[in-house]
Amino acid sequence: MSKPVIATASLAGCFGCHMSILDIDERILQLVELVEFNKSPVDDIKTITKPVDVGLIEGGCCNSENVEVLRSFRKNCKVLISLGECAIMGGLPAMRNGIPIRECLEEAYYRSPTIDPSDARIMPNDEDLPIILDKVYPNHEIVPVDYYLPGCPPSADLIWKALVALLEGKPLDLSYGLLKFD
Ligand code: SF4
């Protein structure tokens, strides 16, 4: 019997949530027995090559490329999990949401310290660069999301329990200790 397929991807995040996946330590050997990994920074497979049963996505959407990657990922995943606060509510990158985008860009490119001896202040505008969005969007505002695993990052135990429950078709019975973060 073929194993369930898992994929992971990162948008506007710091890869801390992916580090937390790796933090399941030796259980990763069990995971490899239980599932087949497809596209993921964990195995460095760059593109989805078959239908995915469970997709985990880290980070929210701060630019047009994030939106494109998220929509394509959603299309290929039967179940989509928003992994961590950036995916669920924008997280740290969303701290810019209260500031007009022009002001953010001017602060970053015109007013911040530079090591460029010419002190040229240039706003990047190459056509190959993804277009920055007016604000950082949580993923469920762009595509339907099935589950949310909170935390910054979610703990390895939380990720492990949630994945095993999903793979075994059992309800997600997560204790308070796994969901509190102080
Ligand atoms: S939720 Fe935290 S750990 Fe995960 S990508 Fe965002 S900042 Fe990084």
mmCIF file of C-alpha atoms and ligand atoms in Angstrom:
data_model
loop_
_atom_site.group_PDB
_atom_site.id
_atom_site.type_symbol
_atom_site.label_atom_id
_atom_site.label_comp_id
_atom_site.label_asym_id
_atom_site.label_seq_id
_atom_site.Cartn_x
_atom_site.Cartn_y
_atom_site.Cartn_z
ATOM 1 C CA MET A 1 0.000 0.000 0.000
ATOM 2 C CA SER A 2 1.334 3.442 -0.884
ATOM 3 C CA LYS A 3 2.160 5.804 1.941
ATOM 4 C CA PRO A 4 0.414 9.168 2.450
ATOM 5 C CA VAL A 5 2.319 11.975 0.787
ATOM 6 C CA ILE A 6 3.454 15.037 2.764
ATOM 7 C CA ALA A 7 4.790 18.321 1.416
ATOM 8 C CA THR A 8 5.931 21.497 3.132
ATOM 9 C CA ALA A 9 6.596 25.008 1.897
ATOM 10 C CA SER A 10 7.681 28.352 3.279
ATOM 11 C CA LEU A 11 6.325 31.808 2.410
ATOM 12 C CA ALA A 12 7.053 34.958 4.448
ATOM 13 C CA GLY A 13 8.542 33.149 7.433
ATOM 14 C CA CYS A 14 11.920 32.552 9.019
ATOM 15 C CA PHE A 15 12.138 28.750 8.583
ATOM 16 C CA GLY A 16 11.812 28.376 12.359
ATOM 17 C CA CYS A 17 8.653 26.301 11.843
ATOM 18 C CA HIS A 18 10.589 23.966 9.541
ATOM 19 C CA MET A 19 13.296 23.727 12.205
ATOM 20 C CA SER A 20 10.549 22.661 14.591
ATOM 21 C CA ILE A 21 9.552 19.846 12.209
ATOM 22 C CA LEU A 22 13.148 18.629 12.398
ATOM 23 C CA ASP A 23 12.974 18.957 16.193
ATOM 24 C CA ILE A 24 10.856 15.807 16.342
ATOM 25 C CA ASP A 25 14.350 14.263 16.522
ATOM 26 C CA GLU A 26 14.494 10.486 16.174
ATOM 27 C CA ARG A 27 10.745 10.367 15.469
ATOM 28 C CA ILE A 28 11.673 11.584 11.995
ATOM 29 C CA LEU A 29 12.679 7.963 11.305
ATOM 30 C CA GLN A 30 9.158 6.867 12.271
ATOM 31 C CA LEU A 31 7.737 9.644 10.117
ATOM 32 C CA VAL A 32 9.718 8.456 7.116
ATOM 33 C CA GLU A 33 8.208 4.988 7.684
ATOM 34 C CA LEU A 34 4.695 6.454 7.888
ATOM 35 C CA VAL A 35 4.775 8.908 4.978
ATOM 36 C CA GLU A 36 6.457 9.793 1.731
ATOM 37 C CA PHE A 37 7.919 13.304 1.597
ATOM 38 C CA ASN A 38 7.409 15.250 -1.618
ATOM 39 C CA LYS A 39 8.238 18.952 -2.154
ATOM 40 C CA SER A 40 9.909 20.253 0.993
ATOM 41 C CA PRO A 41 13.029 22.071 2.163
ATOM 42 C CA VAL A 42 13.492 19.013 4.397
ATOM 43 C CA ASP A 43 14.392 16.793 1.419
ATOM 44 C CA ASP A 44 15.170 19.626 -1.027
ATOM 45 C CA ILE A 45 12.558 18.442 -3.556
ATOM 46 C CA LYS A 46 11.683 21.712 -5.270
ATOM 47 C CA THR A 47 8.388 20.955 -7.024
ATOM 48 C CA ILE A 48 5.325 18.860 -6.267
ATOM 49 C CA THR A 49 5.409 15.730 -8.413
ATOM 50 C CA LYS A 50 2.240 13.946 -7.229
ATOM 51 C CA PRO A 51 -0.984 14.680 -5.309
ATOM 52 C CA VAL A 52 -0.210 15.560 -1.697
ATOM 53 C CA ASP A 53 -2.299 14.250 1.212
ATOM 54 C CA VAL A 54 -1.099 16.699 3.857
ATOM 55 C CA GLY A 55 0.601 20.013 3.127
ATOM 56 C CA LEU A 56 2.174 22.158 5.834
ATOM 57 C CA ILE A 57 2.789 25.774 5.019
ATOM 58 C CA GLU A 58 4.937 28.187 7.004
ATOM 59 C CA GLY A 59 4.737 31.974 6.676
ATOM 60 C CA GLY A 60 2.064 34.303 5.374
ATOM 61 C CA CYS A 61 1.840 36.255 2.108
ATOM 62 C CA CYS A 62 3.823 39.468 1.806
ATOM 63 C CA ASN A 63 4.341 39.511 -1.957
ATOM 64 C CA SER A 64 2.922 38.249 -5.256
ATOM 65 C CA GLU A 65 5.235 35.232 -5.345
ATOM 66 C CA ASN A 66 3.973 34.071 -1.913
ATOM 67 C CA VAL A 67 0.403 34.209 -3.254
ATOM 68 C CA GLU A 68 1.336 32.230 -6.365
ATOM 69 C CA VAL A 69 3.180 29.559 -4.339
ATOM 70 C CA LEU A 70 0.331 29.311 -1.818
ATOM 71 C CA ARG A 71 -2.382 28.932 -4.493
ATOM 72 C CA SER A 72 -0.425 26.264 -6.326
ATOM 73 C CA PHE A 73 0.368 24.448 -3.045
ATOM 74 C CA ARG A 74 -3.311 24.535 -2.015
ATOM 75 C CA LYS A 75 -4.359 23.130 -5.404
ATOM 76 C CA ASN A 76 -2.089 20.132 -4.898
ATOM 77 C CA CYS A 77 -2.864 19.373 -1.210
ATOM 78 C CA LYS A 78 -5.943 17.483 -0.004
ATOM 79 C CA VAL A 79 -5.410 18.863 3.513
ATOM 80 C CA LEU A 80 -3.642 22.161 4.114
ATOM 81 C CA ILE A 81 -2.230 23.106 7.521
ATOM 82 C CA SER A 82 -1.144 26.636 8.374
ATOM 83 C CA LEU A 83 1.954 26.053 10.487
ATOM 84 C CA GLY A 84 2.844 28.763 13.006
ATOM 85 C CA GLU A 85 1.797 32.315 13.717
ATOM 86 C CA CYS A 86 3.137 33.831 10.483
ATOM 87 C CA ALA A 87 0.941 31.465 8.451
ATOM 88 C CA ILE A 88 -2.035 31.887 10.792
ATOM 89 C CA MET A 89 -2.051 35.651 11.303
ATOM 90 C CA GLY A 90 0.923 37.137 9.458
ATOM 91 C CA GLY A 91 3.256 36.975 12.478
ATOM 92 C CA LEU A 92 6.247 39.280 12.772
ATOM 93 C CA PRO A 93 6.221 40.390 9.112
ATOM 94 C CA ALA A 94 2.676 41.684 9.674
ATOM 95 C CA MET A 95 4.031 44.313 12.081
ATOM 96 C CA ARG A 96 4.255 46.506 8.990
ATOM 97 C CA ASN A 97 0.501 46.265 8.429
ATOM 98 C CA GLY A 98 -0.253 49.431 10.398
ATOM 99 C CA ILE A 99 2.187 51.496 8.320
ATOM 100 C CA PRO A 100 1.490 52.635 4.741
ATOM 101 C CA ILE A 101 3.547 50.583 2.288
ATOM 102 C CA ARG A 102 5.234 53.677 0.809
ATOM 103 C CA GLU A 103 6.470 54.690 4.266
ATOM 104 C CA CYS A 104 7.837 51.150 4.897
ATOM 105 C CA LEU A 105 9.746 51.157 1.607
ATOM 106 C CA GLU A 106 11.109 54.662 2.098
ATOM 107 C CA GLU A 107 12.279 53.784 5.599
ATOM 108 C CA ALA A 108 14.011 50.633 4.341
ATOM 109 C CA TYR A 109 15.596 51.999 1.191
ATOM 110 C CA TYR A 110 15.935 55.784 1.634
ATOM 111 C CA ARG A 111 16.403 56.416 5.328
ATOM 112 C CA SER A 112 18.077 53.334 6.835
ATOM 113 C CA PRO A 113 21.875 53.121 7.362
ATOM 114 C CA THR A 114 23.873 51.942 4.359
ATOM 115 C CA ILE A 115 27.392 50.630 3.755
ATOM 116 C CA ASP A 116 27.275 51.868 0.160
ATOM 117 C CA PRO A 117 30.058 54.519 0.022
ATOM 118 C CA SER A 118 28.204 56.392 -2.736
ATOM 119 C CA ASP A 119 25.204 56.607 -0.395
ATOM 120 C CA ALA A 120 22.955 56.132 -3.434
ATOM 121 C CA ARG A 121 19.409 55.525 -2.234
ATOM 122 C CA ILE A 122 17.656 53.285 -4.718
ATOM 123 C CA MET A 123 14.236 51.686 -4.479
ATOM 124 C CA PRO A 124 14.564 48.178 -6.034
ATOM 125 C CA ASN A 125 12.290 48.002 -9.060
ATOM 126 C CA ASP A 126 13.604 45.164 -11.221
ATOM 127 C CA GLU A 127 10.743 43.562 -13.120
ATOM 128 C CA ASP A 128 11.835 40.114 -11.893
ATOM 129 C CA LEU A 129 11.182 41.061 -8.272
ATOM 130 C CA PRO A 130 7.840 39.937 -6.858
ATOM 131 C CA ILE A 131 5.418 42.781 -6.207
ATOM 132 C CA ILE A 132 5.122 43.609 -2.522
ATOM 133 C CA LEU A 133 1.535 43.489 -1.220
ATOM 134 C CA ASP A 134 -0.205 46.356 0.560
ATOM 135 C CA LYS A 135 -0.058 44.292 3.753
ATOM 136 C CA VAL A 136 0.941 40.836 4.960
ATOM 137 C CA TYR A 137 -1.976 38.411 4.621
ATOM 138 C CA PRO A 138 -2.587 35.277 6.691
ATOM 139 C CA ASN A 139 -2.981 32.296 4.403
ATOM 140 C CA HIS A 140 -6.657 31.656 5.082
ATOM 141 C CA GLU A 141 -7.441 35.080 3.590
ATOM 142 C CA ILE A 142 -5.984 33.868 0.270
ATOM 143 C CA VAL A 143 -6.991 30.160 0.129
ATOM 144 C CA PRO A 144 -9.084 27.813 2.304
ATOM 145 C CA VAL A 145 -7.048 26.337 5.152
ATOM 146 C CA ASP A 146 -8.106 23.124 6.925
ATOM 147 C CA TYR A 147 -6.106 23.201 10.153
ATOM 148 C CA TYR A 148 -4.020 25.644 12.164
ATOM 149 C CA LEU A 149 -1.069 24.697 14.360
ATOM 150 C CA PRO A 150 -0.251 27.731 16.528
ATOM 151 C CA GLY A 151 3.061 28.747 18.031
ATOM 152 C CA CYS A 152 6.176 30.636 17.042
ATOM 153 C CA PRO A 153 7.184 28.057 16.208
ATOM 154 C CA PRO A 154 4.679 25.304 17.023
ATOM 155 C CA SER A 155 6.456 22.785 19.235
ATOM 156 C CA ALA A 156 7.818 19.603 17.721
ATOM 157 C CA ASP A 157 5.458 17.615 19.964
ATOM 158 C CA LEU A 158 2.471 19.546 18.658
ATOM 159 C CA ILE A 159 3.499 18.968 15.040
ATOM 160 C CA TRP A 160 4.125 15.289 15.686
ATOM 161 C CA LYS A 161 0.812 14.672 17.491
ATOM 162 C CA ALA A 162 -1.182 16.561 14.894
ATOM 163 C CA LEU A 163 0.447 14.757 11.979
ATOM 164 C CA VAL A 164 0.031 11.302 13.512
ATOM 165 C CA ALA A 165 -3.643 12.009 14.331
ATOM 166 C CA LEU A 166 -4.291 13.170 10.781
ATOM 167 C CA LEU A 167 -2.506 10.228 9.228
ATOM 168 C CA GLU A 168 -4.384 7.783 11.449
ATOM 169 C CA GLY A 169 -7.699 9.531 10.789
ATOM 170 C CA LYS A 170 -8.186 10.299 14.484
ATOM 171 C CA PRO A 171 -9.487 13.577 15.963
ATOM 172 C CA LEU A 172 -6.883 16.184 16.865
ATOM 173 C CA ASP A 173 -6.914 15.851 20.646
ATOM 174 C CA LEU A 174 -4.280 18.383 21.673
ATOM 175 C CA SER A 175 -3.666 19.052 25.341
ATOM 176 C CA TYR A 176 -3.533 22.564 26.831
ATOM 177 C CA GLY A 177 0.194 22.140 27.479
ATOM 178 C CA LEU A 178 0.861 21.778 23.736
ATOM 179 C CA LEU A 179 -1.110 24.898 22.898
ATOM 180 C CA LYS A 180 0.141 27.401 25.470
ATOM 181 C CA PHE A 181 3.266 29.365 24.829
ATOM 182 C CA ASP A 182 4.401 31.260 27.933
HETATM 183 S S1 SF4 B 1 5.835 31.455 13.248
HETATM 184 FE FE1 SF4 B 1 7.755 32.063 14.239
HETATM 185 S S2 SF4 B 1 9.141 30.371 13.803
HETATM 186 FE FE2 SF4 B 1 7.427 30.164 12.357
HETATM 187 S S3 SF4 B 1 8.075 31.264 10.515
HETATM 188 FE FE3 SF4 B 1 6.971 32.741 11.799
HETATM 189 S S4 SF4 B 1 8.572 33.772 13.013
HETATM 190 FE FE4 SF4 B 1 9.467 31.899 12.182
#
